[in-house]
mmCIF file of C-alpha atoms in Angstrom:
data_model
loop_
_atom_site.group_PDB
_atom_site.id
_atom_site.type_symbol
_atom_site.label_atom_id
_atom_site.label_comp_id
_atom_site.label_asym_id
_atom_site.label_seq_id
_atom_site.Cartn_x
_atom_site.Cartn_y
_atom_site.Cartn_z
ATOM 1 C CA UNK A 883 121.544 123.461 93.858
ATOM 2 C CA UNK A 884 120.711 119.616 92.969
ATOM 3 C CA UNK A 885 118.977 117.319 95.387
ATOM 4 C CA UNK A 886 122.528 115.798 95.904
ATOM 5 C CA UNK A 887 124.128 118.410 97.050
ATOM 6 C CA UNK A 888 121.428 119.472 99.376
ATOM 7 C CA UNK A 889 121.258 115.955 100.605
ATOM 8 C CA UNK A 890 124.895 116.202 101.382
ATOM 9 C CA UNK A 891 124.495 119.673 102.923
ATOM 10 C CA UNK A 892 121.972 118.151 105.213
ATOM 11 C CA UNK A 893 123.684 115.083 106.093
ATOM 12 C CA UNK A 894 126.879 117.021 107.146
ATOM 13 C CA UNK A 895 124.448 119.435 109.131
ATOM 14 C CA UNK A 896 123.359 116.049 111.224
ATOM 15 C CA UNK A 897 126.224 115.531 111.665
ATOM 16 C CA UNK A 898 127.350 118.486 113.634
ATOM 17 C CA UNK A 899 127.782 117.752 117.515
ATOM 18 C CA UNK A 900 127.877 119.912 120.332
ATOM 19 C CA UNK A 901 131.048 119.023 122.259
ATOM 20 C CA UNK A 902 129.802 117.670 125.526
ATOM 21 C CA UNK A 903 125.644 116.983 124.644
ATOM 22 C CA UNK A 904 126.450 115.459 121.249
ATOM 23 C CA UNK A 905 123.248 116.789 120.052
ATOM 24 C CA UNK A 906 122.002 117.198 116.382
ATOM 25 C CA UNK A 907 121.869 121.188 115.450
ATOM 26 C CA UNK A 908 119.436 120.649 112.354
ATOM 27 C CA UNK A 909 116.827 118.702 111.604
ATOM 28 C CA UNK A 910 115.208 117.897 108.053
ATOM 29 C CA UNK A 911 112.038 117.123 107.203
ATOM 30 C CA UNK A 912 110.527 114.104 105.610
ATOM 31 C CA UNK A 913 109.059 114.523 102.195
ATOM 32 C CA UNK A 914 105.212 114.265 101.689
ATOM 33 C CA UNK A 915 105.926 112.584 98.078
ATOM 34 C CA UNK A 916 108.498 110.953 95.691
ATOM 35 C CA UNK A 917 106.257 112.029 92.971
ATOM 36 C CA UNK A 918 106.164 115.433 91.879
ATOM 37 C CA UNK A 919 102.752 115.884 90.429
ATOM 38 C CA UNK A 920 101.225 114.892 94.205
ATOM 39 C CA UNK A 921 103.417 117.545 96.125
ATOM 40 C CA UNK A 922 102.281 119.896 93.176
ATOM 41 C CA UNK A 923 98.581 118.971 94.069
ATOM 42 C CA UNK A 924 99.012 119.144 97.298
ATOM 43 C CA UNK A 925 100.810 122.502 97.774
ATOM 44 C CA UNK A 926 97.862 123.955 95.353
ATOM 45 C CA UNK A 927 94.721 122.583 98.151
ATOM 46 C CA UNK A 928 97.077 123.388 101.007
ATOM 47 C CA UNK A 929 97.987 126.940 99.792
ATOM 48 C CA UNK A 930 94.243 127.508 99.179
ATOM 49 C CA UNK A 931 93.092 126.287 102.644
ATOM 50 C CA UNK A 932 95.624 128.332 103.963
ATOM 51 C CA UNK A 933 94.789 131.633 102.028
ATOM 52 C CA UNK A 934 90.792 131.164 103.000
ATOM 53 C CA UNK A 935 91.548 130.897 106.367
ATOM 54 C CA UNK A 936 93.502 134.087 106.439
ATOM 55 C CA UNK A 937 91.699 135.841 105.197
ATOM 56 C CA UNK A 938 88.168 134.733 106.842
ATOM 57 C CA UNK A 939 89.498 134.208 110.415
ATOM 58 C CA UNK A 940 91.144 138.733 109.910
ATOM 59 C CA UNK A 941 87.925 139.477 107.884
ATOM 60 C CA UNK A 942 86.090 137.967 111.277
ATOM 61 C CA UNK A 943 88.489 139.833 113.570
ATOM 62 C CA UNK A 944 87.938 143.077 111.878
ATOM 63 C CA UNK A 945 84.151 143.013 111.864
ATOM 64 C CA UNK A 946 83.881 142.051 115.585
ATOM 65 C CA UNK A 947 86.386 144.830 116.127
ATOM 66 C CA UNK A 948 84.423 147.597 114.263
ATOM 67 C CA UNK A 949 81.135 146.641 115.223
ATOM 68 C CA UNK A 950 79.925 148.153 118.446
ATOM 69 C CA UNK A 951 76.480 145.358 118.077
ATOM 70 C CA UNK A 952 79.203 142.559 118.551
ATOM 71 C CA UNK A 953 80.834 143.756 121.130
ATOM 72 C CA UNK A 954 79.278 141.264 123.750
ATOM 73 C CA UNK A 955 80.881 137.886 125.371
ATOM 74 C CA UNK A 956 80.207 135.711 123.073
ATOM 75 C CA UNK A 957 82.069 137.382 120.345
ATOM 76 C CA UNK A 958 84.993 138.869 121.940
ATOM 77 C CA UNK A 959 86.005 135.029 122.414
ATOM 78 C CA UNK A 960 85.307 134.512 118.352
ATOM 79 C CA UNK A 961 87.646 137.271 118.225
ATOM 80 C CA UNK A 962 90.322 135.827 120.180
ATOM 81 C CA UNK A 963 89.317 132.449 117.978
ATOM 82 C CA UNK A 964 90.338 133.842 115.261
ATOM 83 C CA UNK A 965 93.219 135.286 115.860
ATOM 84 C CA UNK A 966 94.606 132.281 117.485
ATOM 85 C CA UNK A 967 93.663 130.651 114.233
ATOM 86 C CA UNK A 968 95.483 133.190 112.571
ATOM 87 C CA UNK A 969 98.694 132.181 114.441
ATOM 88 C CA UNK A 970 98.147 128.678 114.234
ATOM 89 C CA UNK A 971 98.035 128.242 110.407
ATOM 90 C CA UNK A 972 101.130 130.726 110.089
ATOM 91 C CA UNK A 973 102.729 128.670 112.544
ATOM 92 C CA UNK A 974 103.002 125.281 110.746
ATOM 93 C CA UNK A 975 101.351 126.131 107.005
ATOM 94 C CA UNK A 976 104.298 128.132 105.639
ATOM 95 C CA UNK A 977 106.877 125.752 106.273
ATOM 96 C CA UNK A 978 104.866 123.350 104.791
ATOM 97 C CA UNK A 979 104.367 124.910 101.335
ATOM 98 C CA UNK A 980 107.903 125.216 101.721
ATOM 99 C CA UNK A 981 108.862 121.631 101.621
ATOM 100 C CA UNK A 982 106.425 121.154 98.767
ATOM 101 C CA UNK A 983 107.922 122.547 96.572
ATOM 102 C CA UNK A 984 111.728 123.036 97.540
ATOM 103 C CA UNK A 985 114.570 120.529 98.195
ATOM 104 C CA UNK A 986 115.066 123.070 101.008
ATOM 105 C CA UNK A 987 113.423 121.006 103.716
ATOM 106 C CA UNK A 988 115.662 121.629 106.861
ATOM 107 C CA UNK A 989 114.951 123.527 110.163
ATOM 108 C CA UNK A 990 117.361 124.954 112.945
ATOM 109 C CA UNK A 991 116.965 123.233 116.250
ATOM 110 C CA UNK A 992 115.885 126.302 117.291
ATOM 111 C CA UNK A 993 113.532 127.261 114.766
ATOM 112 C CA UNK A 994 112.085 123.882 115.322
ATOM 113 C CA UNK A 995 111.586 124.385 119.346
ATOM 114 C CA UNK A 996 110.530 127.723 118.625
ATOM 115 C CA UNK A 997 107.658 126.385 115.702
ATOM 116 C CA UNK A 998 107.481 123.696 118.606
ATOM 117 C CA UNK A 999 106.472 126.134 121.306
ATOM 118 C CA UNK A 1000 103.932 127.895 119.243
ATOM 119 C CA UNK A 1001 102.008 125.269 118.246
ATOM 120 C CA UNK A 1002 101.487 123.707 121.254
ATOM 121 C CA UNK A 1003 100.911 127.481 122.576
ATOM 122 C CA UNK A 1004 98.136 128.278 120.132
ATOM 123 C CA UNK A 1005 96.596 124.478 120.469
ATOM 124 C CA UNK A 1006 96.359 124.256 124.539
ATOM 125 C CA UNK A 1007 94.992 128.104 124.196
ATOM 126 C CA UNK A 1008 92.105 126.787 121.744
ATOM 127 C CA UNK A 1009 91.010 123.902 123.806
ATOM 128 C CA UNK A 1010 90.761 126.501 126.664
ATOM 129 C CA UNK A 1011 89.219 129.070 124.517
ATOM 130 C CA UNK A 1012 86.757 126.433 123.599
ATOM 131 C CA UNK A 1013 85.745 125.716 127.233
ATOM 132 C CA UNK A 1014 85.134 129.305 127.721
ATOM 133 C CA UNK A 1015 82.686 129.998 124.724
ATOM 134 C CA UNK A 1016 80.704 126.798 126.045
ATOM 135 C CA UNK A 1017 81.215 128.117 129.530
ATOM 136 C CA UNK A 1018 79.452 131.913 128.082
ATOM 137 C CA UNK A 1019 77.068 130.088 125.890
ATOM 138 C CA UNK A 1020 75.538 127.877 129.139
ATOM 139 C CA UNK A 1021 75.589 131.221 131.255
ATOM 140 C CA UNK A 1022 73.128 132.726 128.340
ATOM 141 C CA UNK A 1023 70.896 129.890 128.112
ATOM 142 C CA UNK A 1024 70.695 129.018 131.810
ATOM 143 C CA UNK A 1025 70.902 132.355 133.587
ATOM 144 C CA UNK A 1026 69.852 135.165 130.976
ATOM 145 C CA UNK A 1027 68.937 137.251 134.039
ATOM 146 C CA UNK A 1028 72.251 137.336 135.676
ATOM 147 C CA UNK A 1029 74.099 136.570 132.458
ATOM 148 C CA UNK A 1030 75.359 140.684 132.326
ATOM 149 C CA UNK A 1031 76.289 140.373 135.207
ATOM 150 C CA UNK A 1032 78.110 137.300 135.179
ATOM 151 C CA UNK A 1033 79.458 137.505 132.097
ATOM 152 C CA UNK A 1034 81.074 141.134 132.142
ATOM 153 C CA UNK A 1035 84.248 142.155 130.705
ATOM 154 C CA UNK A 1036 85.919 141.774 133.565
ATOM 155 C CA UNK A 1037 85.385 137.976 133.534
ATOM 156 C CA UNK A 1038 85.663 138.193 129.773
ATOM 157 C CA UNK A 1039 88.743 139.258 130.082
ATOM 158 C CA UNK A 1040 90.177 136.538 132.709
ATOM 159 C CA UNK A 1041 89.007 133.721 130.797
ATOM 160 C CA UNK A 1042 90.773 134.846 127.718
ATOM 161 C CA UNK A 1043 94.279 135.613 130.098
ATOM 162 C CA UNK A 1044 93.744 132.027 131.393
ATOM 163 C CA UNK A 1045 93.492 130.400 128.075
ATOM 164 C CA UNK A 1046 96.273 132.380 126.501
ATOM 165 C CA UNK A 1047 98.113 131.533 129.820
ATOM 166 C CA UNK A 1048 97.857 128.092 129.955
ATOM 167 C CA UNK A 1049 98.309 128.142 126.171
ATOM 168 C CA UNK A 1050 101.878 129.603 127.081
ATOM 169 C CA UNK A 1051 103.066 127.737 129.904
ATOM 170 C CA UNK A 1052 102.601 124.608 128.684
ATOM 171 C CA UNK A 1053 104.172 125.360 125.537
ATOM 172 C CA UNK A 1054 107.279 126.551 127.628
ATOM 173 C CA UNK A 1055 107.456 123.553 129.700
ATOM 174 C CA UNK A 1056 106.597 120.780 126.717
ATOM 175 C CA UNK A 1057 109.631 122.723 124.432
ATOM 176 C CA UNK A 1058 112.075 122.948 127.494
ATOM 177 C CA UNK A 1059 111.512 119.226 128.523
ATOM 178 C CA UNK A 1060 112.003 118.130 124.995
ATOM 179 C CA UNK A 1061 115.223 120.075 123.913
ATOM 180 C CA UNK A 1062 116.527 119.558 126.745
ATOM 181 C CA UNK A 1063 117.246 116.163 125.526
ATOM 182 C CA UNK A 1064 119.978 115.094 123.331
ATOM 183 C CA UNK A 1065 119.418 114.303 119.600
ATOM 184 C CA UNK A 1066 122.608 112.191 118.418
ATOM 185 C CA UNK A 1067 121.001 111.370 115.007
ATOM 186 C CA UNK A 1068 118.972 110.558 112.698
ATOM 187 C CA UNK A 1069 117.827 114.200 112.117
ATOM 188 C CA UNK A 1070 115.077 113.568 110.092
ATOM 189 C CA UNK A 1071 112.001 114.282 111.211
ATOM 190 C CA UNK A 1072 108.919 112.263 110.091
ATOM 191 C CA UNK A 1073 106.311 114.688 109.758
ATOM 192 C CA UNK A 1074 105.984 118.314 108.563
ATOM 193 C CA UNK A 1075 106.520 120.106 111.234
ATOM 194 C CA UNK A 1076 108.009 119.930 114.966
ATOM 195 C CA UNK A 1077 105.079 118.606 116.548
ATOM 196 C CA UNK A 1078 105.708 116.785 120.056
ATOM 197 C CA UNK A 1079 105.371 112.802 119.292
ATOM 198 C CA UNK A 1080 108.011 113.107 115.865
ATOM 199 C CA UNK A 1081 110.518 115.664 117.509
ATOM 200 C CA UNK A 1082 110.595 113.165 120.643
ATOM 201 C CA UNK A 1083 110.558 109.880 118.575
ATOM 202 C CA UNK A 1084 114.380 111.666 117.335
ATOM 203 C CA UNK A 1085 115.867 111.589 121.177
ATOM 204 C CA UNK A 1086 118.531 109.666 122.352
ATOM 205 C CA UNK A 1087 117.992 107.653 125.323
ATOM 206 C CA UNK A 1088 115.177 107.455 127.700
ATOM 207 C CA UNK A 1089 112.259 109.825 126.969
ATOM 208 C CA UNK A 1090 109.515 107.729 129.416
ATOM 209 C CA UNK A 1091 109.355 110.230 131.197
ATOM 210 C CA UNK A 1092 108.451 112.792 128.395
ATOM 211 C CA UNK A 1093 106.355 110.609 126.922
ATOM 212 C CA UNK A 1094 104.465 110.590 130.141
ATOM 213 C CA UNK A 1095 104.284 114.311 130.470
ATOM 214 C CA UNK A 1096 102.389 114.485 127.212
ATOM 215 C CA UNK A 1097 100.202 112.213 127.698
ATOM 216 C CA UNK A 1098 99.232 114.023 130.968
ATOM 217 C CA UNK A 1099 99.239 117.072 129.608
ATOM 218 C CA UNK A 1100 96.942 115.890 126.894
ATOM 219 C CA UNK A 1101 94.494 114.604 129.750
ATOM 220 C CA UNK A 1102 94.711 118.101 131.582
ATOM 221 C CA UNK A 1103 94.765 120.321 128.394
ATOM 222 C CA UNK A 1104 92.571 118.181 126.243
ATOM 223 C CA UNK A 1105 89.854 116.003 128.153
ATOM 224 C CA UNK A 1106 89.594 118.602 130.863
ATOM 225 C CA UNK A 1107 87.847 121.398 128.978
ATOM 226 C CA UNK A 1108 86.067 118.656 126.930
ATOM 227 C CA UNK A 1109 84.343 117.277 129.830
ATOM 228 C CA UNK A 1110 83.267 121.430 130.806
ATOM 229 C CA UNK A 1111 81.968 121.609 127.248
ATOM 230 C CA UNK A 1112 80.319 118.666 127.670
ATOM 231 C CA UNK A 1113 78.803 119.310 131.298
ATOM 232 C CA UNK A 1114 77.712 122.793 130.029
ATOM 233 C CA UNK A 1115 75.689 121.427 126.906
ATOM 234 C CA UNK A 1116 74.086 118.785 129.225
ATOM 235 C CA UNK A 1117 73.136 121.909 131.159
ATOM 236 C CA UNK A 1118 71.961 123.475 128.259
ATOM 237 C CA UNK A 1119 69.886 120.511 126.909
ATOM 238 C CA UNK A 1120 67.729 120.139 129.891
ATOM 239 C CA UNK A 1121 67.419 124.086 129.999
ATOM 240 C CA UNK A 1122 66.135 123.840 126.558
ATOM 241 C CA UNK A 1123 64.019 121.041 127.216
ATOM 242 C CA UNK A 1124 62.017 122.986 129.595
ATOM 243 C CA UNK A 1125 61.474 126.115 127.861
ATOM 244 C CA UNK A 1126 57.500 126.365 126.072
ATOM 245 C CA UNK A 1127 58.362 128.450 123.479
ATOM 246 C CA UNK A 1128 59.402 126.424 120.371
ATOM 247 C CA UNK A 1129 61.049 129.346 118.548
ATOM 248 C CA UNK A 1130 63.207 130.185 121.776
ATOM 249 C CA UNK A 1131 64.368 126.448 121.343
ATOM 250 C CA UNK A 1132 65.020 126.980 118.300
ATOM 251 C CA UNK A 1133 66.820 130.422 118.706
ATOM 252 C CA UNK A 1134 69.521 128.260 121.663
ATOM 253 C CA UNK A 1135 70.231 125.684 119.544
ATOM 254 C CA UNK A 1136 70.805 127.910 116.353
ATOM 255 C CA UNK A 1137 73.230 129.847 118.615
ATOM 256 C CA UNK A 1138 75.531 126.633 119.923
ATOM 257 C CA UNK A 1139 75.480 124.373 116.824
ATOM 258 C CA UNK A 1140 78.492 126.296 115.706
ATOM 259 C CA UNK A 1141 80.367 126.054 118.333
ATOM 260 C CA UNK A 1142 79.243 122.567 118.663
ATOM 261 C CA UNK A 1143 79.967 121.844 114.813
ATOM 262 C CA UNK A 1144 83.829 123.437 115.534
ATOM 263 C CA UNK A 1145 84.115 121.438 119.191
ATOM 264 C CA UNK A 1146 83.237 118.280 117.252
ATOM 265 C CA UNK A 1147 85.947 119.027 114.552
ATOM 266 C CA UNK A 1148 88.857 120.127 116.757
ATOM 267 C CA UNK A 1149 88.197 118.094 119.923
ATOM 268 C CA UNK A 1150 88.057 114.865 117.598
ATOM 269 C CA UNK A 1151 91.124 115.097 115.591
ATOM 270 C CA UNK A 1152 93.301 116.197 118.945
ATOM 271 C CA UNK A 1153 92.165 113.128 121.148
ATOM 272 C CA UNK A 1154 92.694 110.686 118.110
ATOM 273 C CA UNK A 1155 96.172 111.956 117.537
ATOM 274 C CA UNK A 1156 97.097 112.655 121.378
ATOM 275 C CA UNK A 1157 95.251 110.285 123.028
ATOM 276 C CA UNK A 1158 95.400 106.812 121.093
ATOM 277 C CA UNK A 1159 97.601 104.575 122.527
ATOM 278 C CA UNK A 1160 101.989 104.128 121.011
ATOM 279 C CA UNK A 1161 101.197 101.090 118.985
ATOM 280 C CA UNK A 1162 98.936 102.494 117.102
ATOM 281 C CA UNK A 1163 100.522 105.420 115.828
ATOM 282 C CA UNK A 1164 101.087 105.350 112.185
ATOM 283 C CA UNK A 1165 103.224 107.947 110.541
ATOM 284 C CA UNK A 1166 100.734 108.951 107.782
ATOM 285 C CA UNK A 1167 97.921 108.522 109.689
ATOM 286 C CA UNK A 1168 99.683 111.254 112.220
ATOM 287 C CA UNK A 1169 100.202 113.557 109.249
ATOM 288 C CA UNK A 1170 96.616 113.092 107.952
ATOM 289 C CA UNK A 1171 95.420 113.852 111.165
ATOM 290 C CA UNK A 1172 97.657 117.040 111.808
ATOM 291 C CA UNK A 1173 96.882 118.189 108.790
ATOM 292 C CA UNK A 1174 93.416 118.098 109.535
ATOM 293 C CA UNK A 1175 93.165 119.924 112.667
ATOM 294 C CA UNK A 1176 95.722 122.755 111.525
ATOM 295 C CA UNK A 1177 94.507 123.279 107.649
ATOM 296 C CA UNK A 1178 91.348 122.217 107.491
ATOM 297 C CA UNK A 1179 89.680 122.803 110.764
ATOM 298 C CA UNK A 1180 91.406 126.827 110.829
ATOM 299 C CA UNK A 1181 89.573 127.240 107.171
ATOM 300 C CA UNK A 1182 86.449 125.605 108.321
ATOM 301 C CA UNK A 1183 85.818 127.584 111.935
ATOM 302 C CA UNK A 1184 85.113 131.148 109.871
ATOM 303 C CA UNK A 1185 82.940 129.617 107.255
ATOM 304 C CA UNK A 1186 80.708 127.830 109.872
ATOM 305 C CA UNK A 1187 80.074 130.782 112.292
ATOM 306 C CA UNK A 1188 79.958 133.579 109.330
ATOM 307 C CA UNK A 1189 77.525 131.198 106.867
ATOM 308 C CA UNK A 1190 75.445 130.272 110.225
ATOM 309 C CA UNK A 1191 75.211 133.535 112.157
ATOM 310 C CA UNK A 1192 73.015 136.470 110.622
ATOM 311 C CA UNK A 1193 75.157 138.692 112.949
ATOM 312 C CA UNK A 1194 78.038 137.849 111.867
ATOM 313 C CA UNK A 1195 77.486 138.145 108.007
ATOM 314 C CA UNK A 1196 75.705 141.341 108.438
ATOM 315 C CA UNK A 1197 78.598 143.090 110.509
ATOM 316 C CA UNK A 1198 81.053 141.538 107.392
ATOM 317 C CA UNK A 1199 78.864 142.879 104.481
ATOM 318 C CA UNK A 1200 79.013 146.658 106.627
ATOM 319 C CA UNK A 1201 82.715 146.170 107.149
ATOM 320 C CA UNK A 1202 83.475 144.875 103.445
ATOM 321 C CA UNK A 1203 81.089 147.600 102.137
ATOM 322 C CA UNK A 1204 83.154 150.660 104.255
ATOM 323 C CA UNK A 1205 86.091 149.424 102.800
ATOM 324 C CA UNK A 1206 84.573 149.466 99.258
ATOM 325 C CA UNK A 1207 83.419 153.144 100.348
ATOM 326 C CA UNK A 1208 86.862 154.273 101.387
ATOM 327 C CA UNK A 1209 88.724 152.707 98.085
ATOM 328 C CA UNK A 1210 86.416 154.415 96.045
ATOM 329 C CA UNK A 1211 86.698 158.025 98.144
ATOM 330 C CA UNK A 1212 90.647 157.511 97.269
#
């Protein structure tokens, strides 16, 4: 099929109303590159950033999970981390590679609310997931005699529901307020996937008042666990402070750098994309950014807590060396 007749296929497909809501039923999206030799590039470092954090987020996920040692707080949330990296990456990557390196750049609307819905599901659920390993890391630090106790599956368990629940409703209620809308054209979509900003940008009419429920929900969603993860590291600073031992200092702030070193990543990209103000959104800057916080910041978060926790790497050399065991045994 030539990039004509696709084009054509596409513009007929935008073209498509619904009889009373005159609303666009596909969407396309824009191209990363005229020139071939970039998208090649880029599909290459995308496709490889995409393939480490596969498999180093499940390689994560399966040591935690078959290592009775790691069964403890701090790494049933890693767990959950990487899983939800898992499904963010699959979420927006493979569409992506896609449009590399295929004229076949068009999404349903509702493949695009349901990509939509999922990656503000996994997002929100990270920022709260984030808050929760801070929360669980200042409990440690600042109460290790009552941390147990504190911190017992129980209350594991409702932090992660929480996240995963906010995570979920918000994605439900962002999606729904959006397509509820009515998109009379242009369908294309400048960006590489349905994120909120580019989908609403498409609308017809007034969208104030979506644009308003973003931003708040960015507030709630995004500065609201920040400022926990902030107020529990000031809480761990001054615990630290006070402690005589120099090796148990060293020992705390071994444990949070990670988290600190992934916080740093995430949080930043998210409040520079969601946060800034309209007139200084920039289409490629928007991309750059995205593709930041869903590429490179999902391959990044298992190579900083597997290359800086001893735990970690020695539960994944026992779980890589069982499965060299059992191949063998076959």
């Amino acid at each position: 099929m030539t990039y004509c007749s696709v084009f054509q296929e596409m513009s007929v497909n935008c073209s498509l109303w619904q009889e009373n809501s005159l609303s666009v039923k596909r969407f396309a999206f824009a191209k990363f590159s005229e020139v071939p030799g970039e998208c090649f590039l880029l599909f290459t470092l995308i496709l490889l950033m995409f393939l480490v954090s596969l498999t180093g987020n499940a390689l994560i996920t399966l040591a935690i999970c078959t290592s009775p040692a790691l069964h403890t707080p701090m790494y049933f949330f890693l767990a959950n981390l990487s899983l939800l990296e898992i499904g963010y990456t699959c979420t927006v990557i493979p569409k992506m590679l896609q449009s590399l390196v295929s004229e076949a750049r068009g999404i349903s609307r509702e493949g695009c609310a349901t990509q939509m819905f999922f990656f503000t599901l996994f997002g929100i659920t990270e920022c709260c997931l984030l808050a929760a390993m801070a929360f669980d890391r200042c409990m440690a630090i600042c109460s290790p005699l009552h941390y147990t106790t504190r911190m017992n599956r129980g209350v594991c368990a409702h932090l992660a529901i929480v996240s995963w629940g906010t995570g979920c409703i918000v994605g439900l209620g962002q999606t729904n307020f959006i397509f509820s809308l009515n998109f009379c054209g242009p369908c294309e979509i400048d960006h590489f996937f349905c994120d909120l900003p580019p989908v609403l940008a498409l609308a017809c009419g007034d969208t104030s008042q979506n644009e308003a429920a973003i931003f708040v929900v960015a507030i709630l969603c995004i500065s609201s666990p920040f400022l926990l993860i902030i107020y529990s590291y000031v809480r761990i600073l001054v615990a630290v402070l006070v402690m005589p031992s120099p090796e148990g200092r060293h020992k705390a702030f071994s444990t949070c750098s990670s988290h600190l070193l992934v916080v740093t990543l995430f949080f930043g990209s998210g409040s520079i994309n969601y946060l800034r103000p309209k007139s200084s959104h920039s289409p490629g800057m928007d991309k750059l950014l995205a593709l930041f916080y869903t590429a490179v910041t999902s391959m990044l978060n298992p190579i900083i807590y597997s290359l800086r926790n001893k735990e970690v790497k020695a539960a994944l050399r026992r779980t890589l060396g069982l499965k060299k065991v059992l191949t063998m045994n076959r």
